[in-house]
Amino acid sequence: MSYISFWYKKWIGRFIFRKLNMGIGISLIAIFVLLWAVTYNSFYAILENKEQELLNSRTEKLGLQFMDMIDKFKYDARSIHQDSSSELQTSIYELFLPNHVALLTDDRRALAEQNYLKSVMTLMLTRNPLATSVMMYRLQDQRLFFESPLHSYTLNRSFDYAGFFGTFSKSYSHPFFGKSDELLLNGDTMLYLVNPIYNTQSIHPDKVYGYHLMTVKADTLLREFDQNNTDYKLLIKQNDNVLISSASDKQVLGKTDDLRSEQTLSSYNLTIVGISQKAALQSKLNSINTRISIILGVSLIVCFLMIHTIQRLIVGRLKLMSQHFKQVQRNPFTIHIPVQGDDEISDLMLRYNRMTTELQNHINQVYVSEIHKKNAEFIALKMQIQPHFLYNTLESLRMQAIINDQSALAEQLFQLGKLYHWMLQPSDDLITVHEELEHTKSYLNLLMLGKSNRVEIHVATDLNLYKCNMLKFTLQPIVENAIQHGKLEQIEHPIISIHIRSNSDKLIMEITNNGDNLTSNDYENIAAMLNGPYAFPDRHLGLKNIHERIKLYFGEGHGLRLVASDTSSVPFRLLMILPYKS
């Protein structure tokens, strides 16, 4: 015992995964020995139970598919009787009424009707993939409309369709079920579902004007059930009427000891019976019993190899994580751990990578925000000005102009002082569009002093600009940009046009001018500047600054945007998008 204890402590005791391997190995050996002892007597019962469960699953699945097929057929039947949502489109059931048939006096109208019903039936086939074909029969003129996704299925011209549809009762509470091998030309046995077509608006809602029929190939349902396995048999019956059967007469009557599973669709008195032959189970058991020893032995070896492989993978990944922890301890910007696998350890790696990413982002944000803060303080320091000194100086100059009888100059100095007072007053950033336009026009008048070729602003809108709001000092930089880069002063009759409109909850200001066109390169540069990442600007009055101010104040979806064009040279068209409340 001491010898065993010594080797256990040396090779197993210090390693948790080796102890785990040892426990799992002993457990597996015990389990396999137990399986060997009980398999011969109980394996057949286990196999039978599994086969019964599989049979139940197949039968239940087919029942659900069959019910889904019926529901889709009933949905299509209801859609036939729905009134059209458009005055220009005729409801489907109206095409089967006598007054409509009387209107079919020309081939063009009849062809349009046929094409319309063809598209309706094609949609029904698309919605119900198990369907082989769809028919619509009109009693008034005994006309039959037919559609099938398979070219091999065509109408059987020798079949009496009028007599066939005449056998149905006039009740439309449930669809009719039946089977026939003469409905289509190729002679395949078809399960069919039929619903009458009637006029819901009539005082005689039970009067039938036509029939809507869908066929399903019997072999299609059989394949859905048995998956081409001959050990499974299928029986579908309504009351005592057998609709589809691949079973023998004894199996239909239930006189065999084969496994059976039934699904009942009580709403339609339908019963779906799945049958599995026990003889197939016995042959499977004989072949399994001859190989059980080999399988158990190989399984045990494979289990040990898998455990050893998994252990090495887990230990290796844990070692990788430990090494990475030490690297992050020294340098927080170390690259992420390469994630391996899709389990708890990989989830731990992912969460650790996210934690290091957030740590790095936090460090970057603190660093970048500190730089922006310093830049803002520096620019604010440069722009510090005493407003009262400016106002007093302008007022003194205005009074001197009045004394010298220079009324025009005095008026312009007054407007300049008024403009600066509006610009520098510590008021709310949000003002009316009318106020912003008025001060922009005042700025333009001052800018055009002494110039013969004056730039004009034209505003077009149907909105009340006193009730529309925008950010203060956002139009003037755009006007200045248009004059400078559009070279408006070099053309005859320069005009800046502003068209203001609303679109749902957005106020859209479209700003254009008749200056130089934008080249494709200019357009791409401006679009990239507007849509690119925000950087601290060198000046406050650029398009990028206006775009970021609007987006920051009102949120995503607002700001500036260029109107796209496919030509190499386009007029300058800029959209300012703001929130709007009617």
C-alpha positions as semicolon CSV with decimal commas, in nm:
position;residue;x (nm);y (nm);z (nm)
1;M;0,000;0,000;0,000
2;S;0,283;0,238;0,079
3;Y;0,433;0,172;-0,264
4;I;0,101;0,256;-0,435
5;S;0,058;0,564;-0,217
6;F;0,408;0,685;-0,311
7;W;0,347;0,660;-0,685
8;Y;0,000;0,811;-0,651
9;K;0,137;1,120;-0,476
10;K;0,423;1,151;-0,726
11;W;0,230;1,111;-1,054
12;I;-0,133;1,192;-0,970
13;G;-0,182;1,362;-0,634
14;R;-0,025;1,696;-0,735
15;F;-0,219;1,727;-1,064
16;I;-0,589;1,802;-1,056
17;F;-0,653;1,694;-1,415
18;R;-0,476;1,362;-1,365
19;K;-0,695;1,295;-1,064
20;L;-0,994;1,387;-1,279
21;N;-0,874;1,149;-1,552
22;M;-0,833;0,869;-1,303
23;G;-1,183;0,914;-1,163
24;I;-1,338;0,933;-1,510
25;G;-1,144;0,626;-1,626
26;I;-1,257;0,411;-1,333
27;S;-1,615;0,529;-1,383
28;L;-1,605;0,449;-1,755
29;I;-1,472;0,098;-1,694
30;A;-1,749;0,033;-1,441
31;I;-2,012;0,167;-1,678
32;F;-1,889;-0,041;-1,973
33;V;-1,880;-0,358;-1,763
34;L;-2,235;-0,287;-1,649
35;L;-2,344;-0,226;-2,008
36;W;-2,190;-0,558;-2,110
37;A;-2,390;-0,738;-1,842
38;V;-2,730;-0,586;-1,916
39;T;-2,718;-0,520;-2,292
40;Y;-2,808;-0,872;-2,406
41;N;-3,130;-0,883;-2,199
42;S;-3,239;-0,518;-2,221
43;F;-3,102;-0,384;-2,549
44;Y;-3,403;-0,500;-2,746
45;A;-3,638;-0,314;-2,508
46;I;-3,425;-0,001;-2,539
47;L;-3,417;-0,029;-2,916
48;E;-3,793;-0,084;-2,927
49;N;-3,857;0,222;-2,710
50;K;-3,628;0,434;-2,926
51;E;-3,796;0,303;-3,239
52;Q;-4,137;0,385;-3,091
53;E;-4,017;0,736;-3,006
54;L;-3,881;0,779;-3,357
55;L;-4,207;0,649;-3,502
56;N;-4,404;0,887;-3,281
57;S;-4,178;1,171;-3,391
58;R;-4,221;1,087;-3,759
59;T;-4,596;1,054;-3,724
60;E;-4,627;1,373;-3,522
61;K;-4,407;1,559;-3,770
62;L;-4,618;1,441;-4,063
63;G;-4,932;1,534;-3,869
64;L;-4,796;1,885;-3,816
65;Q;-4,699;1,909;-4,183
66;F;-5,041;1,783;-4,288
67;M;-5,214;2,029;-4,054
68;D;-4,992;2,310;-4,181
69;M;-5,080;2,215;-4,539
70;I;-5,452;2,225;-4,453
71;D;-5,416;2,560;-4,273
72;K;-5,235;2,709;-4,573
73;F;-5,505;2,573;-4,803
74;K;-5,775;2,726;-4,582
75;Y;-5,580;3,053;-4,576
76;D;-5,575;3,050;-4,956
77;A;-5,947;2,972;-4,957
78;R;-6,015;3,269;-4,727
79;S;-5,800;3,496;-4,942
80;I;-6,019;3,409;-5,242
81;H;-6,324;3,553;-5,061
82;Q;-6,155;3,869;-4,930
83;D;-6,260;4,197;-5,084
84;S;-5,989;4,374;-5,284
85;S;-5,813;4,662;-5,109
86;S;-5,789;4,849;-5,440
87;E;-6,077;4,983;-5,647
88;L;-5,881;4,896;-5,962
89;Q;-5,838;4,529;-5,866
90;T;-6,120;4,275;-5,876
91;S;-6,159;4,034;-5,584
92;I;-6,087;3,672;-5,679
93;Y;-6,432;3,537;-5,594
94;E;-6,593;3,805;-5,815
95;L;-6,433;3,640;-6,119
96;F;-6,661;3,339;-6,062
97;L;-6,990;3,531;-6,039
98;P;-7,235;3,511;-6,333
99;N;-7,231;3,887;-6,398
100;H;-6,852;3,878;-6,443
101;V;-6,865;3,583;-6,684
102;A;-7,116;3,777;-6,896
103;L;-6,857;4,055;-6,934
104;L;-6,600;3,819;-7,090
105;T;-6,689;3,919;-7,446
106;D;-6,341;3,950;-7,590
107;D;-6,030;3,738;-7,586
108;R;-5,819;4,013;-7,430
109;R;-6,035;4,028;-7,118
110;A;-6,038;3,648;-7,093
111;L;-5,658;3,638;-7,129
112;A;-5,616;3,903;-6,858
113;E;-5,842;3,699;-6,629
114;Q;-5,642;3,382;-6,698
115;N;-5,308;3,557;-6,631
116;Y;-5,441;3,705;-6,306
117;L;-5,565;3,369;-6,177
118;K;-5,239;3,207;-6,292
119;S;-5,042;3,452;-6,073
120;V;-5,277;3,383;-5,778
121;M;-5,236;3,005;-5,811
122;T;-4,857;3,042;-5,850
123;L;-4,850;3,232;-5,521
124;M;-5,055;2,955;-5,357
125;L;-4,809;2,691;-5,483
126;T;-4,518;2,896;-5,350
127;R;-4,685;2,920;-5,010
128;N;-4,759;2,545;-4,993
129;P;-4,447;2,356;-5,113
130;L;-4,613;2,013;-5,071
131;A;-4,878;2,100;-5,331
132;T;-4,851;1,939;-5,675
133;S;-5,108;2,158;-5,850
134;V;-5,389;2,409;-5,792
135;M;-5,716;2,418;-5,984
136;M;-6,005;2,666;-5,990
137;Y;-6,331;2,556;-6,154
138;R;-6,608;2,800;-6,252
139;L;-6,959;2,654;-6,268
140;Q;-7,110;2,929;-6,487
141;D;-6,910;2,848;-6,800
142;Q;-6,750;2,520;-6,676
143;R;-6,406;2,675;-6,724
144;L;-6,113;2,512;-6,542
145;F;-5,799;2,708;-6,447
146;F;-5,490;2,498;-6,371
147;E;-5,135;2,563;-6,251
148;S;-4,852;2,325;-6,150
149;P;-4,482;2,388;-6,076
150;L;-4,394;2,063;-6,255
151;H;-4,423;2,042;-6,635
152;S;-4,489;1,666;-6,614
153;Y;-4,828;1,729;-6,455
154;T;-5,102;1,837;-6,697
155;L;-5,479;1,812;-6,710
156;N;-5,636;1,482;-6,815
157;R;-5,858;1,594;-7,104
158;S;-6,048;1,265;-7,098
159;F;-6,151;1,314;-6,733
160;D;-6,502;1,444;-6,660
161;Y;-6,412;1,746;-6,444
162;A;-6,768;1,885;-6,458
163;G;-6,909;1,561;-6,320
164;F;-6,625;1,542;-6,067
165;F;-6,694;1,886;-5,921
166;G;-7,068;1,828;-5,938
167;T;-7,046;1,545;-5,683
168;F;-6,943;1,771;-5,395
169;S;-7,193;1,889;-5,139
170;K;-7,260;2,258;-5,104
171;S;-7,136;2,283;-4,746
172;Y;-6,823;2,491;-4,703
173;S;-6,763;2,448;-4,329
174;H;-6,455;2,231;-4,389
175;P;-6,251;2,137;-4,695
176;F;-6,334;1,808;-4,871
177;F;-6,070;1,535;-4,885
178;G;-6,037;1,262;-5,142
179;K;-5,800;1,071;-5,366
180;S;-5,789;1,008;-5,739
181;D;-5,545;0,874;-5,996
182;E;-5,730;1,033;-6,291
183;L;-5,716;1,403;-6,203
184;L;-5,382;1,453;-6,382
185;L;-5,259;1,295;-6,702
186;N;-4,960;1,099;-6,568
187;G;-5,183;0,874;-6,355
188;D;-5,019;0,932;-6,015
189;T;-5,242;0,889;-5,712
190;M;-5,332;1,233;-5,581
191;L;-5,476;1,343;-5,249
192;Y;-5,696;1,646;-5,310
193;L;-5,850;1,917;-5,091
194;V;-6,152;2,111;-5,219
195;N;-6,332;2,424;-5,100
196;P;-6,633;2,585;-5,269
197;I;-6,622;2,944;-5,395
198;Y;-6,920;3,154;-5,295
199;N;-7,030;3,519;-5,272
200;T;-7,005;3,652;-4,917
201;Q;-7,191;3,970;-5,013
202;S;-7,496;3,781;-5,144
203;I;-7,817;3,720;-4,954
204;H;-7,761;3,355;-5,044
205;P;-7,410;3,301;-4,904
206;D;-7,441;2,922;-4,940
207;K;-7,475;2,933;-5,319
208;V;-7,167;2,787;-5,485
209;Y;-7,017;2,951;-5,796
210;G;-6,702;2,744;-5,831
211;Y;-6,442;2,531;-5,656
212;H;-6,085;2,576;-5,540
213;L;-5,884;2,249;-5,543
214;M;-5,528;2,161;-5,440
215;T;-5,360;1,826;-5,515
216;V;-5,075;1,660;-5,327
217;K;-4,897;1,359;-5,469
218;A;-4,942;1,057;-5,240
219;D;-4,580;0,951;-5,287
220;T;-4,469;1,295;-5,161
221;L;-4,639;1,238;-4,825
222;L;-4,503;0,883;-4,808
223;R;-4,148;1,009;-4,865
224;E;-4,198;1,280;-4,604
225;F;-4,282;1,004;-4,357
226;D;-4,056;0,707;-4,435
227;Q;-3,759;0,887;-4,597
228;N;-3,740;0,595;-4,846
229;N;-3,708;0,343;-4,559
230;T;-3,919;0,036;-4,642
231;D;-3,942;-0,060;-4,274
232;Y;-4,194;0,221;-4,220
233;K;-4,552;0,215;-4,345
234;L;-4,805;0,498;-4,355
235;L;-5,184;0,502;-4,343
236;I;-5,402;0,815;-4,374
237;K;-5,778;0,772;-4,349
238;Q;-6,089;0,984;-4,296
239;N;-6,341;0,797;-4,090
240;D;-6,332;0,452;-4,260
241;N;-6,221;0,585;-4,598
242;V;-5,853;0,511;-4,669
243;L;-5,694;0,808;-4,847
244;I;-5,327;0,702;-4,857
245;S;-5,172;0,368;-4,759
246;S;-4,841;0,190;-4,803
247;A;-4,933;-0,078;-4,545
248;S;-5,059;-0,431;-4,598
249;D;-5,423;-0,525;-4,539
250;K;-5,342;-0,683;-4,202
251;Q;-5,150;-0,375;-4,094
252;V;-5,442;-0,154;-4,200
253;L;-5,679;-0,365;-3,989
254;G;-5,434;-0,368;-3,693
255;K;-5,395;-0,747;-3,690
256;T;-5,013;-0,744;-3,652
257;D;-4,793;-0,680;-3,349
258;D;-4,592;-0,412;-3,530
259;L;-4,526;-0,080;-3,361
260;R;-4,797;0,178;-3,429
261;S;-4,834;0,551;-3,371
262;E;-5,149;0,751;-3,439
263;Q;-5,213;1,122;-3,483
264;T;-5,576;1,235;-3,500
265;L;-5,686;1,560;-3,662
266;S;-6,026;1,572;-3,492
267;S;-6,140;1,885;-3,676
268;Y;-6,140;1,692;-4,002
269;N;-6,194;1,330;-3,876
270;L;-5,852;1,244;-4,015
271;T;-5,625;0,977;-3,867
272;I;-5,257;0,942;-3,954
273;V;-5,112;0,601;-3,861
274;G;-4,739;0,526;-3,870
275;I;-4,628;0,160;-3,863
276;S;-4,281;0,015;-3,799
277;Q;-4,218;-0,356;-3,854
278;K;-4,074;-0,547;-3,556
279;A;-3,893;-0,791;-3,783
280;A;-3,655;-0,509;-3,879
281;L;-3,581;-0,445;-3,510
282;Q;-3,485;-0,807;-3,451
283;S;-3,242;-0,812;-3,745
284;K;-3,079;-0,495;-3,615
285;L;-3,040;-0,649;-3,268
286;N;-2,868;-0,963;-3,401
287;S;-2,604;-0,764;-3,588
288;I;-2,547;-0,536;-3,289
289;N;-2,498;-0,820;-3,044
290;T;-2,214;-0,967;-3,251
291;R;-2,023;-0,639;-3,237
292;I;-2,099;-0,519;-2,887
293;S;-1,769;-0,632;-2,738
294;I;-1,561;-0,463;-3,009
295;I;-1,759;-0,141;-2,977
296;L;-1,723;-0,129;-2,599
297;G;-1,348;-0,192;-2,614
298;V;-1,286;0,065;-2,886
299;S;-1,513;0,313;-2,708
300;L;-1,314;0,281;-2,388
301;I;-0,985;0,346;-2,569
302;V;-1,131;0,641;-2,759
303;C;-1,268;0,789;-2,438
304;F;-0,927;0,778;-2,273
305;L;-0,764;0,938;-2,578
306;M;-1,028;1,211;-2,591
307;I;-0,992;1,285;-2,221
308;H;-0,616;1,310;-2,257
309;T;-0,647;1,540;-2,562
310;I;-0,905;1,765;-2,396
311;Q;-0,688;1,786;-2,085
312;R;-0,388;1,901;-2,290
313;L;-0,597;2,162;-2,470
314;I;-0,741;2,300;-2,147
315;V;-0,408;2,311;-1,965
316;G;-0,241;2,474;-2,266
317;R;-0,505;2,747;-2,285
318;L;-0,485;2,811;-1,911
319;K;-0,107;2,848;-1,939
320;L;-0,155;3,093;-2,228
321;M;-0,392;3,301;-2,017
322;S;-0,149;3,304;-1,724
323;Q;0,134;3,428;-1,948
324;H;-0,088;3,699;-2,096
325;F;-0,194;3,818;-1,749
326;K;0,172;3,881;-1,670
327;Q;0,220;4,077;-1,996
328;V;-0,081;4,301;-1,927
329;Q;0,053;4,360;-1,580
330;R;0,364;4,510;-1,738
331;N;0,196;4,682;-2,037
332;P;-0,182;4,753;-2,048
333;F;-0,165;4,793;-2,431
334;T;-0,059;4,433;-2,492
335;I;-0,243;4,267;-2,783
336;H;-0,545;4,050;-2,704
337;I;-0,533;3,683;-2,613
338;P;-0,599;3,471;-2,925
339;V;-0,937;3,309;-2,850
340;Q;-0,946;2,934;-2,905
341;G;-1,256;2,715;-2,901
342;D;-1,613;2,795;-2,801
343;D;-1,655;2,702;-2,436
344;E;-1,628;2,850;-2,088
345;I;-1,253;2,914;-2,122
346;S;-1,298;3,091;-2,456
347;D;-1,577;3,297;-2,297
348;L;-1,336;3,388;-2,017
349;M;-1,077;3,492;-2,278
350;L;-1,334;3,704;-2,463
351;R;-1,444;3,880;-2,146
352;Y;-1,083;3,944;-2,047
353;N;-1,012;4,087;-2,394
354;R;-1,316;4,315;-2,359
355;M;-1,193;4,428;-2,019
356;T;-0,847;4,515;-2,157
357;T;-1,011;4,693;-2,455
358;E;-1,226;4,903;-2,223
359;L;-0,918;4,978;-2,012
360;Q;-0,726;5,089;-2,322
361;N;-1,023;5,296;-2,444
362;H;-1,053;5,460;-2,106
363;I;-0,684;5,549;-2,108
364;N;-0,717;5,686;-2,463
365;Q;-1,031;5,885;-2,375
366;V;-0,869;6,043;-2,074
367;Y;-0,558;6,126;-2,278
368;V;-0,744;6,261;-2,583
369;S;-0,999;6,455;-2,377
370;E;-0,713;6,619;-2,190
371;I;-0,556;6,726;-2,523
372;H;-0,892;6,863;-2,646
373;K;-0,938;7,047;-2,320
374;K;-0,597;7,213;-2,353
375;N;-0,670;7,309;-2,716
376;A;-1,009;7,453;-2,621
377;E;-0,856;7,654;-2,341
378;F;-0,589;7,787;-2,576
379;I;-0,838;7,887;-2,848
380;A;-1,074;8,042;-2,593
381;L;-0,782;8,242;-2,455
382;K;-0,701;8,374;-2,803
383;M;-1,063;8,473;-2,864
384;Q;-1,115;8,655;-2,536
385;I;-1,243;9,003;-2,607
386;Q;-1,415;9,268;-2,409
387;P;-1,758;9,309;-2,573
388;H;-1,820;9,648;-2,411
389;F;-1,496;9,784;-2,557
390;L;-1,609;9,670;-2,902
391;Y;-1,960;9,816;-2,865
392;N;-1,830;10,148;-2,732
393;T;-1,578;10,177;-3,014
394;L;-1,841;10,109;-3,282
395;E;-2,084;10,354;-3,119
396;S;-1,813;10,623;-3,110
397;L;-1,738;10,569;-3,479
398;R;-2,112;10,586;-3,559
399;M;-2,152;10,916;-3,373
400;Q;-1,848;11,057;-3,554
401;A;-2,007;10,958;-3,885
402;I;-2,333;11,131;-3,788
403;I;-2,139;11,446;-3,692
404;N;-1,966;11,436;-4,032
405;D;-2,306;11,392;-4,200
406;Q;-2,222;11,039;-4,321
407;S;-2,561;10,879;-4,257
408;A;-2,499;10,571;-4,476
409;L;-2,177;10,490;-4,291
410;A;-2,350;10,551;-3,958
411;E;-2,628;10,310;-4,052
412;Q;-2,378;10,038;-4,150
413;L;-2,187;10,087;-3,824
414;F;-2,516;10,053;-3,637
415;Q;-2,593;9,727;-3,820
416;L;-2,241;9,601;-3,747
417;G;-2,279;9,674;-3,378
418;K;-2,618;9,508;-3,375
419;L;-2,471;9,199;-3,545
420;Y;-2,180;9,174;-3,298
421;H;-2,415;9,222;-3,006
422;W;-2,627;8,929;-3,133
423;M;-2,321;8,712;-3,194
424;L;-2,159;8,770;-2,854
425;Q;-2,461;8,775;-2,625
426;P;-2,474;8,469;-2,391
427;S;-2,822;8,356;-2,501
428;D;-2,968;8,015;-2,578
429;D;-2,814;7,836;-2,878
430;L;-3,161;7,756;-3,017
431;I;-3,328;8,040;-3,212
432;T;-3,597;8,068;-3,480
433;V;-3,510;8,017;-3,846
434;H;-3,645;8,366;-3,918
435;E;-3,401;8,525;-3,670
436;E;-3,105;8,332;-3,813
437;L;-3,199;8,438;-4,168
438;E;-3,233;8,805;-4,072
439;H;-2,888;8,820;-3,909
440;T;-2,736;8,627;-4,201
441;K;-2,877;8,886;-4,440
442;S;-2,735;9,165;-4,220
443;Y;-2,395;8,997;-4,232
444;L;-2,416;8,969;-4,612
445;N;-2,507;9,339;-4,646
446;L;-2,200;9,434;-4,443
447;L;-1,984;9,199;-4,647
448;M;-2,105;9,356;-4,973
449;L;-2,019;9,716;-4,870
450;G;-1,851;9,903;-5,152
451;K;-1,907;9,622;-5,404
452;S;-2,109;9,668;-5,721
453;N;-2,170;9,296;-5,784
454;R;-2,370;9,219;-5,471
455;V;-2,461;8,864;-5,371
456;E;-2,831;8,814;-5,296
457;I;-3,009;8,559;-5,075
458;H;-3,340;8,417;-5,198
459;V;-3,554;8,222;-4,948
460;A;-3,845;8,000;-5,060
461;T;-4,072;7,821;-4,813
462;D;-4,434;7,746;-4,724
463;L;-4,357;7,708;-4,353
464;N;-4,396;7,955;-4,067
465;L;-4,030;8,032;-3,996
466;Y;-4,121;8,195;-3,665
467;K;-4,216;7,847;-3,537
468;C;-3,916;7,658;-3,681
469;N;-3,600;7,640;-3,471
470;M;-3,234;7,593;-3,554
471;L;-2,893;7,644;-3,394
472;K;-2,761;7,996;-3,376
473;F;-2,483;8,100;-3,617
474;T;-2,507;7,803;-3,856
475;L;-2,617;7,974;-4,180
476;Q;-2,358;8,255;-4,191
477;P;-2,053;8,024;-4,223
478;I;-2,225;7,838;-4,509
479;V;-2,296;8,166;-4,691
480;E;-1,935;8,277;-4,640
481;N;-1,812;7,939;-4,767
482;A;-2,032;7,968;-5,080
483;I;-1,900;8,317;-5,162
484;Q;-1,538;8,217;-5,111
485;H;-1,527;7,874;-5,276
486;G;-1,808;7,925;-5,530
487;K;-1,645;8,248;-5,652
488;L;-1,985;8,417;-5,658
489;E;-1,840;8,768;-5,690
490;Q;-1,687;8,674;-6,025
491;I;-2,019;8,593;-6,195
492;E;-2,310;8,812;-6,301
493;H;-2,612;8,826;-6,065
494;P;-2,478;8,595;-5,793
495;I;-2,756;8,431;-5,594
496;I;-2,762;8,201;-5,290
497;S;-3,095;8,014;-5,279
498;I;-3,237;7,861;-4,960
499;H;-3,538;7,631;-4,998
500;I;-3,696;7,527;-4,667
501;R;-3,939;7,234;-4,647
502;S;-4,057;6,970;-4,402
503;N;-4,046;6,592;-4,440
504;S;-4,227;6,405;-4,165
505;D;-4,038;6,499;-3,846
506;K;-3,743;6,662;-4,027
507;L;-3,688;7,025;-4,132
508;I;-3,475;7,030;-4,449
509;M;-3,293;7,343;-4,568
510;E;-3,152;7,302;-4,920
511;I;-2,880;7,562;-4,990
512;T;-2,762;7,616;-5,349
513;N;-2,582;7,887;-5,546
514;N;-2,513;7,968;-5,910
515;G;-2,136;7,981;-5,864
516;D;-1,869;7,737;-5,976
517;N;-1,970;7,370;-5,984
518;L;-1,811;7,111;-5,758
519;T;-1,573;6,866;-5,921
520;S;-1,604;6,500;-5,828
521;N;-1,283;6,535;-5,626
522;D;-1,424;6,836;-5,436
523;Y;-1,745;6,645;-5,368
524;E;-1,558;6,341;-5,232
525;N;-1,335;6,558;-5,010
526;I;-1,628;6,747;-4,858
527;A;-1,833;6,428;-4,809
528;A;-1,535;6,253;-4,647
529;M;-1,478;6,553;-4,420
530;L;-1,845;6,556;-4,308
531;N;-1,869;6,180;-4,256
532;G;-1,519;6,126;-4,118
533;P;-1,421;6,102;-3,752
534;Y;-1,444;6,424;-3,554
535;A;-1,117;6,607;-3,494
536;F;-1,068;6,932;-3,305
537;P;-1,096;7,203;-3,576
538;D;-0,846;7,479;-3,636
539;R;-1,134;7,726;-3,666
540;H;-1,490;7,729;-3,540
541;L;-1,667;7,841;-3,855
542;G;-1,616;7,546;-4,094
543;L;-1,875;7,309;-4,243
544;K;-1,741;7,025;-4,027
545;N;-1,790;7,233;-3,713
546;I;-2,153;7,313;-3,809
547;H;-2,222;6,946;-3,887
548;E;-2,081;6,831;-3,552
549;R;-2,269;7,105;-3,360
550;I;-2,604;7,004;-3,512
551;K;-2,539;6,631;-3,466
552;L;-2,424;6,682;-3,105
553;Y;-2,725;6,900;-3,020
554;F;-3,004;6,710;-3,198
555;G;-2,854;6,359;-3,225
556;E;-2,775;6,118;-3,509
557;G;-2,970;6,167;-3,831
558;H;-2,927;6,546;-3,824
559;G;-2,653;6,769;-3,965
560;L;-2,518;6,856;-4,310
561;R;-2,525;6,636;-4,617
562;L;-2,427;6,686;-4,980
563;V;-2,678;6,585;-5,249
564;A;-2,522;6,297;-5,445
565;S;-2,473;6,302;-5,823
566;D;-2,322;6,068;-6,081
567;T;-2,179;6,346;-6,300
568;S;-1,818;6,468;-6,282
569;S;-1,923;6,832;-6,221
570;V;-2,228;6,927;-6,013
571;P;-2,375;7,248;-5,866
572;F;-2,321;7,299;-5,495
573;R;-2,629;7,157;-5,315
574;L;-2,608;7,126;-4,938
575;L;-2,884;6,991;-4,712
576;M;-2,916;7,100;-4,350
577;I;-3,136;6,846;-4,168
578;L;-3,300;6,959;-3,841
579;P;-3,587;6,828;-3,626
580;Y;-3,935;6,960;-3,709
581;K;-4,262;6,963;-3,520
582;S;-4,578;7,048;-3,715
